[in-house]
């Protein structure tokens, strides 16, 4: 099994956190997002502990809400000592509705509107990660109007390609996020920020990409950021107190994916950082990380009911399920690999080569191609693993399908955290 929280019971059913997947689908319906809260908590602890053990005091992880965002998640994150990265007023609203302390929010985004900036200030959001000069000017103005001295980090691009998919790689120079170091623009950005009366510049932010399996690309980013910090200290007399290195540690979608040693990588990164600072006689800054995927992906499983099997003679066979690109668009978008399991017949021989297709009116609506499954029957339950990140948050109502419910599993009990949408929800905004 891909993860230690999965098992098989005497009925030959998949178990998640000790609970029978077939029972969960009976009780809450399918498709169903299942989130093992205990696994989320364990993932949070790994980061909180490693940052406390190896990085300077005050270092801590921020959960990237773009990976998963609903009210009931935020009390869990708070209890585990996480901060949170938010990218829109909607994410801020959700975090606050979940009781999350606003001072532990870090507001991202490359196009924060005037309304967004004011909403965040009025909500008491602790930190802004400023993306560009226009935002800097507006934030300074609105903070001044409110008599606030707003803490900020500046988003800079170190120009690193961590060898991930182009589509999820944001550290390159040519991208719409942040201001590049190499062209000299970032230095001018820092100068402008230091001169703002109503802004308290703490340091820099960079995010180099996603699905990164080792510390090396982060160490490369640290080298570039420290050289830049040193240049700024000489030029402006400004010393960086906080470095936010973004998110990006990878997760296992398939058995062939490597297992990331998160504490080991954070330790290696800390040693690299401390050595780099010592060489420059630079005070070691606090470190923030923004993991999203590696906190929630492996805690999530999606359950689907099989509608039928269709064999196109001379071509291939399809198993169709009662969800698809509406609840998981990642195969359609990125050809993402997934592990698909026959949740209601785990012990049956997997001798049927097939493609799992969704129910949307689109030929690209596939969950996974050319996998081995038992020959399925209508009513069978299928599980797709590692769907806790970027599935719920990227879901849609295409074809007017209702979004699935989400249940959280904690200490052997399941509770509904997001109810399934109804037809009334579908027309709720229609006038
Ligand atoms: N911080 C920043 C500024 C980010 O842009 C991201 C992800 C993260 C943190 C979290 O990265 P993670 O730890 O989750 O890798 N929709 C794509 C992923 C897009 C990621 C964008 N930024 C997917 O489904 O794979």
mmCIF file of C-alpha atoms and ligand atoms in Angstrom, residues 64 66 85 108 155 168 205 207 210 247-248 290-293 330 334 390 394, ligand 1:
data_model
loop_
_atom_site.group_PDB
_atom_site.id
_atom_site.type_symbol
_atom_site.label_atom_id
_atom_site.label_comp_id
_atom_site.label_asym_id
_atom_site.label_seq_id
_atom_site.Cartn_x
_atom_site.Cartn_y
_atom_site.Cartn_z
ATOM 1 C CA UNK A 64 -0.798 26.869 1.493
ATOM 2 C CA UNK A 66 -4.627 26.796 -2.446
ATOM 3 C CA UNK A 85 -0.703 31.241 3.243
ATOM 4 C CA UNK A 108 -0.186 36.284 -1.386
ATOM 5 C CA UNK A 155 8.216 38.313 -3.539
ATOM 6 C CA UNK A 168 3.665 24.239 -11.890
ATOM 7 C CA UNK A 205 9.729 35.425 -0.317
ATOM 8 C CA UNK A 207 8.648 29.989 -4.420
ATOM 9 C CA UNK A 210 6.168 22.089 -6.787
ATOM 10 C CA UNK A 247 6.264 25.439 -0.783
ATOM 11 C CA UNK A 248 6.985 22.516 -2.927
ATOM 12 C CA UNK A 290 4.679 27.114 2.684
ATOM 13 C CA UNK A 291 3.869 23.443 2.185
ATOM 14 C CA UNK A 292 0.489 22.702 0.654
ATOM 15 C CA UNK A 293 0.621 19.401 -1.191
ATOM 16 C CA UNK A 330 -5.453 17.106 -12.604
ATOM 17 C CA UNK A 334 -1.306 17.767 -16.248
ATOM 18 C CA UNK A 390 -5.588 20.520 -5.541
ATOM 19 C CA UNK A 394 -9.788 22.987 -8.279
HETATM 20 N N1 LIG B 1 3.554 28.947 -1.929
HETATM 21 C C1 LIG B 1 3.367 29.510 -3.128
HETATM 22 C C2 LIG B 1 3.683 30.919 -3.322
HETATM 23 C C3 LIG B 1 2.844 28.743 -4.184
HETATM 24 O O1 LIG B 1 2.681 29.304 -5.377
HETATM 25 C C4 LIG B 1 2.520 27.385 -3.967
HETATM 26 C C5 LIG B 1 1.950 26.574 -5.041
HETATM 27 C C6 LIG B 1 2.721 26.854 -2.688
HETATM 28 C C7 LIG B 1 3.245 27.661 -1.693
HETATM 29 C C8 LIG B 1 2.385 25.433 -2.326
HETATM 30 O O2 LIG B 1 3.142 24.527 -3.070
HETATM 31 P P1 LIG B 1 3.037 22.932 -2.737
HETATM 32 O O3 LIG B 1 3.694 22.700 -1.399
HETATM 33 O O4 LIG B 1 1.601 22.599 -2.705
HETATM 34 O O5 LIG B 1 3.762 22.294 -3.859
HETATM 35 N N2 LIG B 1 -2.446 23.154 -9.252
HETATM 36 C C9 LIG B 1 -1.144 22.532 -9.293
HETATM 37 C C10 LIG B 1 -0.201 23.089 -8.256
HETATM 38 C C11 LIG B 1 0.024 24.567 -8.366
HETATM 39 C C12 LIG B 1 0.941 25.044 -7.270
HETATM 40 C C13 LIG B 1 1.042 26.517 -7.282
HETATM 41 N N3 LIG B 1 1.727 27.075 -6.186
HETATM 42 C C14 LIG B 1 -1.313 21.030 -9.105
HETATM 43 O O6 LIG B 1 -2.437 20.569 -9.021
HETATM 44 O O7 LIG B 1 -0.333 20.304 -9.094
#
